[in-house]
Coordinates of C-alpha atoms in Angstrom, one line a residue:
X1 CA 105.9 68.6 131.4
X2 CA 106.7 69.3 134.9
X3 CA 103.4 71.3 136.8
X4 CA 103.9 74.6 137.7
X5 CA 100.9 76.4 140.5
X6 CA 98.5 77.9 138.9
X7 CA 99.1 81.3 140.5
X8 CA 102.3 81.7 138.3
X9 CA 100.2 80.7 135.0
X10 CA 96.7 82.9 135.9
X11 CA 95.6 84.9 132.5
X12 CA 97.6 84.9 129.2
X13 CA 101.5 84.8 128.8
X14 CA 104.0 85.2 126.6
X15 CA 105.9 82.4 126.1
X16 CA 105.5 78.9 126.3
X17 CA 108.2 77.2 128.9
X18 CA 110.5 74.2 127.9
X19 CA 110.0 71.2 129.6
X20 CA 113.6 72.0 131.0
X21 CA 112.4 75.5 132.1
X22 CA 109.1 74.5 133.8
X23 CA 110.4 71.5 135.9
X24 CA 112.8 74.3 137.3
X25 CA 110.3 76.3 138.4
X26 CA 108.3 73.7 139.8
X27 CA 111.3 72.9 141.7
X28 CA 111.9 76.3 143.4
X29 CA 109.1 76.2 146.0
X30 CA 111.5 76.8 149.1
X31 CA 110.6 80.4 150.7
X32 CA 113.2 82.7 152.2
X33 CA 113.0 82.9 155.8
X34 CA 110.5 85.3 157.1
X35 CA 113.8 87.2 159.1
X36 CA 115.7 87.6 155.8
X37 CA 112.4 88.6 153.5
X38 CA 111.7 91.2 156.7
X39 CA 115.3 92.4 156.4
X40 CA 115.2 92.8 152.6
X41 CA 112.0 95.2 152.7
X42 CA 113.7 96.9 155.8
X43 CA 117.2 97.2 154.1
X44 CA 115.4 98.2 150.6
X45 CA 116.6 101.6 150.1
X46 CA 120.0 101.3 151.7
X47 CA 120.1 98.4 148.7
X48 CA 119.3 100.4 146.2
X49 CA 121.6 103.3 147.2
X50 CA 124.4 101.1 147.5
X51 CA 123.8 100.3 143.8
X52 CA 123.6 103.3 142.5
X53 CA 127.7 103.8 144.9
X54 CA 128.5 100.8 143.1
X55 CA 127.4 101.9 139.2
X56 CA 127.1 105.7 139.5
X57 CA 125.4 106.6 136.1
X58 CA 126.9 103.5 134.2
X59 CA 124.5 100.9 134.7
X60 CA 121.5 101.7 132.6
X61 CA 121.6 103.5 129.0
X62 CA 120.0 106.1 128.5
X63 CA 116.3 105.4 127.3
X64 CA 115.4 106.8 123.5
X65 CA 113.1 104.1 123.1
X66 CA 110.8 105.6 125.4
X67 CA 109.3 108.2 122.5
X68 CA 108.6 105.4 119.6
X69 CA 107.0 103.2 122.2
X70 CA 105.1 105.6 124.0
X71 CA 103.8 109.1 121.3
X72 CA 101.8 111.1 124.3
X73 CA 106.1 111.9 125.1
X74 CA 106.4 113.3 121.5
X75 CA 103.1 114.9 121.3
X76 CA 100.2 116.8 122.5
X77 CA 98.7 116.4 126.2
X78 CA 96.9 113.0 127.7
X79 CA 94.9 114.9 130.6
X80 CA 92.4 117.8 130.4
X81 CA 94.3 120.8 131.2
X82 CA 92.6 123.5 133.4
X83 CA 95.0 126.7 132.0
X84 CA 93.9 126.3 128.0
X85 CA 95.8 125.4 125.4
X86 CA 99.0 127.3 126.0
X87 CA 99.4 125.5 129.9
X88 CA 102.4 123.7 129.8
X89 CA 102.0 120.1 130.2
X90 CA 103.4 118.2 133.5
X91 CA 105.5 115.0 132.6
X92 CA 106.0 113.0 136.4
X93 CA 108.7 110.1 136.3
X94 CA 108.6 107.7 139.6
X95 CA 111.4 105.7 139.9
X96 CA 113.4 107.7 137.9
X97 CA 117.4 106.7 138.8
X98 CA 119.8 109.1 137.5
X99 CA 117.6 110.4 134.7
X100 CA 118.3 108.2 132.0
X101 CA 114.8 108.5 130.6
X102 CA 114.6 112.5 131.7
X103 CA 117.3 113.9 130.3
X104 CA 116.8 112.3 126.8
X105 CA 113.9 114.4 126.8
X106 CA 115.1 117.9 127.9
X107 CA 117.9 117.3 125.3
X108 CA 115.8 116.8 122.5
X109 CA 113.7 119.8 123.9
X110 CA 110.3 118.3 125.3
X111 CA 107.7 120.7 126.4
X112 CA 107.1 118.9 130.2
X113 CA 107.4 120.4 132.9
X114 CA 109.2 117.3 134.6
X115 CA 109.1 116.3 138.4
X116 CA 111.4 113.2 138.8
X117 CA 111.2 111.4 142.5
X118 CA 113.5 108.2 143.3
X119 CA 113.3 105.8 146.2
X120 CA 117.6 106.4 146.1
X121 CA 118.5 109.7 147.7
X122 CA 122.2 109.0 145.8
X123 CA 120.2 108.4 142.4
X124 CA 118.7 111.7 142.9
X125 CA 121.9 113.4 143.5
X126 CA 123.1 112.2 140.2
X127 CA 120.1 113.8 138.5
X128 CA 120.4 117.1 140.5
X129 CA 123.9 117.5 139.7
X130 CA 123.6 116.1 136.2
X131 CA 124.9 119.2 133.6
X132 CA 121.1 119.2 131.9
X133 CA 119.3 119.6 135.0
X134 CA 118.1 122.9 135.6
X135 CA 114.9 124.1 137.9
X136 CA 113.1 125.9 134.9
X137 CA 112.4 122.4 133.4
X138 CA 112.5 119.7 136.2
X139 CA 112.2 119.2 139.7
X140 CA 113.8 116.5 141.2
X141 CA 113.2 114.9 144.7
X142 CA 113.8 111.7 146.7
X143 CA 110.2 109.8 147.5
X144 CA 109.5 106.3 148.9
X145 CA 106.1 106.0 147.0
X146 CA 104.5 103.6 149.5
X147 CA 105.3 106.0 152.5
X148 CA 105.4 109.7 151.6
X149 CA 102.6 111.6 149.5
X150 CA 103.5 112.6 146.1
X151 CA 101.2 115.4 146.5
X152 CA 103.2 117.4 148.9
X153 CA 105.5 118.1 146.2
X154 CA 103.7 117.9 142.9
X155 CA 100.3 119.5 142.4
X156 CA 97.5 117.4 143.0
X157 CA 95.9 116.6 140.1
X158 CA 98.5 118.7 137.8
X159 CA 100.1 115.8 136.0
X160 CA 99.6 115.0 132.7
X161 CA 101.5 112.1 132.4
X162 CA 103.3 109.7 134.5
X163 CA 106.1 107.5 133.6
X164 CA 106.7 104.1 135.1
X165 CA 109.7 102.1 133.6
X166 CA 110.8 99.1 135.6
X167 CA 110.3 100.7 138.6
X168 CA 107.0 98.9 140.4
X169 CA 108.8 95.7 140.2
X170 CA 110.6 96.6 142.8
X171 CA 108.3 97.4 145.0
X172 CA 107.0 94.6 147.4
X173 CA 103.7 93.3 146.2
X174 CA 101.4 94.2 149.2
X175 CA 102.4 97.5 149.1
X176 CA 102.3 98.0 145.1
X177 CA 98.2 99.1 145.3
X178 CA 99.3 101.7 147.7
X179 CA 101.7 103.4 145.4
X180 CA 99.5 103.3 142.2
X181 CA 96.9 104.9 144.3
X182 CA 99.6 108.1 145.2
X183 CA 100.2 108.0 141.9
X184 CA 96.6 108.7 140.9
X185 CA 96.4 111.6 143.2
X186 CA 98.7 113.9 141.2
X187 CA 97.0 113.2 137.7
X188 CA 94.4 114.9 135.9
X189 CA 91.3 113.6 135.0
X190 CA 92.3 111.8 131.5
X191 CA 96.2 111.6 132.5
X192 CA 97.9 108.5 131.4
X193 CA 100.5 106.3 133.2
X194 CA 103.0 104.7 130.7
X195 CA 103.9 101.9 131.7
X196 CA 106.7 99.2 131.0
X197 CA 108.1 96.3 133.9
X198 CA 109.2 92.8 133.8
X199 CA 107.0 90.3 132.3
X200 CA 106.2 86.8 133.8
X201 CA 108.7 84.1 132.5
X202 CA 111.2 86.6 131.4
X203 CA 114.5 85.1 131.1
X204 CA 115.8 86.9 133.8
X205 CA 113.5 85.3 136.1
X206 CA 113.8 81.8 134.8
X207 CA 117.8 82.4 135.6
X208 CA 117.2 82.2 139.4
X209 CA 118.9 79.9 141.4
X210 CA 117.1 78.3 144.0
X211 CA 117.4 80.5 147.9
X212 CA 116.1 83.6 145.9
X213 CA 112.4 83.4 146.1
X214 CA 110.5 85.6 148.5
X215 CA 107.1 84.9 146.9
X216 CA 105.2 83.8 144.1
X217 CA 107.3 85.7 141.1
X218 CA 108.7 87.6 143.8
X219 CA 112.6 87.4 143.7
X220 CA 115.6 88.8 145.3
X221 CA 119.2 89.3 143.3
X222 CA 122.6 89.2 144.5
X223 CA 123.1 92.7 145.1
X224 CA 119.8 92.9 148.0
X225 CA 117.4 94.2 145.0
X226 CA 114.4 93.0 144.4
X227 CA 112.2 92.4 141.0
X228 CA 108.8 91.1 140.5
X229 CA 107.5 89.5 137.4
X230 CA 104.2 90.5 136.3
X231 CA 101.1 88.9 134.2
X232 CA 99.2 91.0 132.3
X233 CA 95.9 90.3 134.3
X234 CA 97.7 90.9 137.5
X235 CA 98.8 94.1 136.6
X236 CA 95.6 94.7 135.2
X237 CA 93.8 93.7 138.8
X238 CA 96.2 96.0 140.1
X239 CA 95.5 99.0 138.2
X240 CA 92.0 98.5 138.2
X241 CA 91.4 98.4 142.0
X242 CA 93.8 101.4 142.7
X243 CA 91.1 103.3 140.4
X244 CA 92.8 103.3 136.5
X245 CA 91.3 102.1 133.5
X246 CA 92.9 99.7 131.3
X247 CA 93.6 102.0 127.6
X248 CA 96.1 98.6 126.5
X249 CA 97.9 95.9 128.5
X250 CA 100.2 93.4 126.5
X251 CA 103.1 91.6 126.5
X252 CA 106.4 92.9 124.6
X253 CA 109.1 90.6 123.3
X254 CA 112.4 91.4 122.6
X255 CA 116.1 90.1 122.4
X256 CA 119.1 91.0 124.0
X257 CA 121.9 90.3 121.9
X258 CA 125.3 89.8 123.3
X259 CA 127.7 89.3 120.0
X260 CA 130.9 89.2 121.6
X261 CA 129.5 85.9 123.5
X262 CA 127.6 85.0 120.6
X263 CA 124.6 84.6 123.0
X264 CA 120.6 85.9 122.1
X265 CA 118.7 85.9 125.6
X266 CA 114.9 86.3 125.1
X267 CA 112.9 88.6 127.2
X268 CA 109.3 89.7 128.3
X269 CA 108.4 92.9 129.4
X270 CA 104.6 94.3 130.2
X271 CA 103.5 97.5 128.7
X272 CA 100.5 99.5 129.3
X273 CA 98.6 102.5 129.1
X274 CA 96.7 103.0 132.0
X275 CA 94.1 106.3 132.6
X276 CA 92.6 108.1 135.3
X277 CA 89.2 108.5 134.7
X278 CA 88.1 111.6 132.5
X279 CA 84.4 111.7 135.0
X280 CA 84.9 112.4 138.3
X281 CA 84.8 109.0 140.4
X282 CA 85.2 107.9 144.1
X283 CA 88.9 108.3 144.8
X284 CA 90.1 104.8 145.3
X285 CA 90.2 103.2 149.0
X286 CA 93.1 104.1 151.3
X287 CA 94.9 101.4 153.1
X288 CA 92.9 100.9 156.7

């Protein structure tokens, strides 16, 4: 079997490549150019909004899955709540796109409070002008979570839980610490992220032709996008130096099932539960 560096296969994984699979990746060592991997992070947003031109609110389904994987949505309250038992929890969603995960759970009558924040300031006019969305139960707002505090909008440490579903991934890797860590200033002691992103050696990632590779299981798509594939012990590392603690951490597999093309595609996600801790600790380091 072809050798593949040992920074793609640090810690457990899911799956075990064919030899077919890991003599590709071996292959794809060529870099993009530093211009065009500068222009990509520059041109990030603009990408994304140009998506969101492109598929308005068709793209993604909208996410009931979200409750059975994850039962702090369906009940009771992760963090320790300062206004007693009848406070009403605070649900944050980063990366939230034109609310296919929010407005699931305002139909089916959640009791969040829900702040919603995207990177696209056309995804969040989808969500503002979506017919569910009304101020008494979420607030929605456009945030580049690597640039612009959090906390200027939502309470700092009012946030029970925070949702992130495929939306670090997109994020360039150096700056992925930095937006956990704005993330951590808005929950409570005890909150939870729940969290779910690409996993390493997901199909999607082994489909890659070669001239997409910014990094190591860094990768850019057609469409200017850009997803990272994680490990479960590098998202750990990455959770655990912005100041979390690890509550689980695994690999999920599943299959997409095309019928009409008679074709099954495997696929690897990450999923985790990751806490703020309940005892007051040193706030994690800031960026120098």
């Amino acid at each position: 079997m072809a050798e593949i560096s040992s920074a793609e296969l640090k810690g457990h994984y899911a799956r075990t490549l064919t030899e077919e699979e890991a003599a590709k990746l071996a292959k794809d060592t060529a870099l993009l150019s530093e211009f065009k991997r500068l222009k990509l992070e520059a041109e990030a947003q603009k990408n994304w909004d140009l998506f969101y031109k492109r598929n308005e609110t068709r793209f993604f389904k909208d996410r009931h899955w979200t409750k059975r994987e994850f039962e702090e949505l369906a009940c009771g309250v992760a963090g320790e709540s300062s206004g007693g038992n009848d406070a009403t929890p605070v649900l944050l969603e980063v990366g939230c796109g034109v609310g296919n995960f929010v407005f699931p759970l305002i139909e089916e009558k959640t009791n969040y409070y829900i702040y919603a924040c995207d990177f696209s300031p056309r995804a969040v006019q989808f969500v503002t002008t979506h017919p569910l969305y009304n101020e008494r139960f979420i607030t929605a707002f456009q945030c580049d979570l690597t640039k612009d505090r959090l906390v200027d909008i939502v309470p700092r440490e009012g946030v029970d839980v925070v949702t992130m579903i495929f939306v670090l991934s997109a994020i360039h890797p150096d700056k992925m610490g930095q937006a956990l860590r704005n993330i951590h200033e808005t929950l409570k002691p005890g909150g939870l992220v729940l969290f779910r992103d690409y996993g390493l050696f997901d199909q999607a990632m082994l489909r890659f032709a070669p001239g997409h590779k910014i990094s190591t299981n860094f990768y850019v798509r057609q469409d200017g996008t850009r997803a990272f594939y994680f490990s479960e012990q590098a998202l750990e590392v990455l959770f655990t130096d912005a100041g979390y603690e690890v509550v689980s951490n695994e690999y999920v597999c599943r299959e997409t099932v095309n019928k009409k093309e008679g074709i099954c595609v495997p696929r690897i996600f990450v999923q985790g539960k990751f806490r703020k801790p309940r005892v007051a600790s040193k706030e994690p380091a800031a960026d120098s």
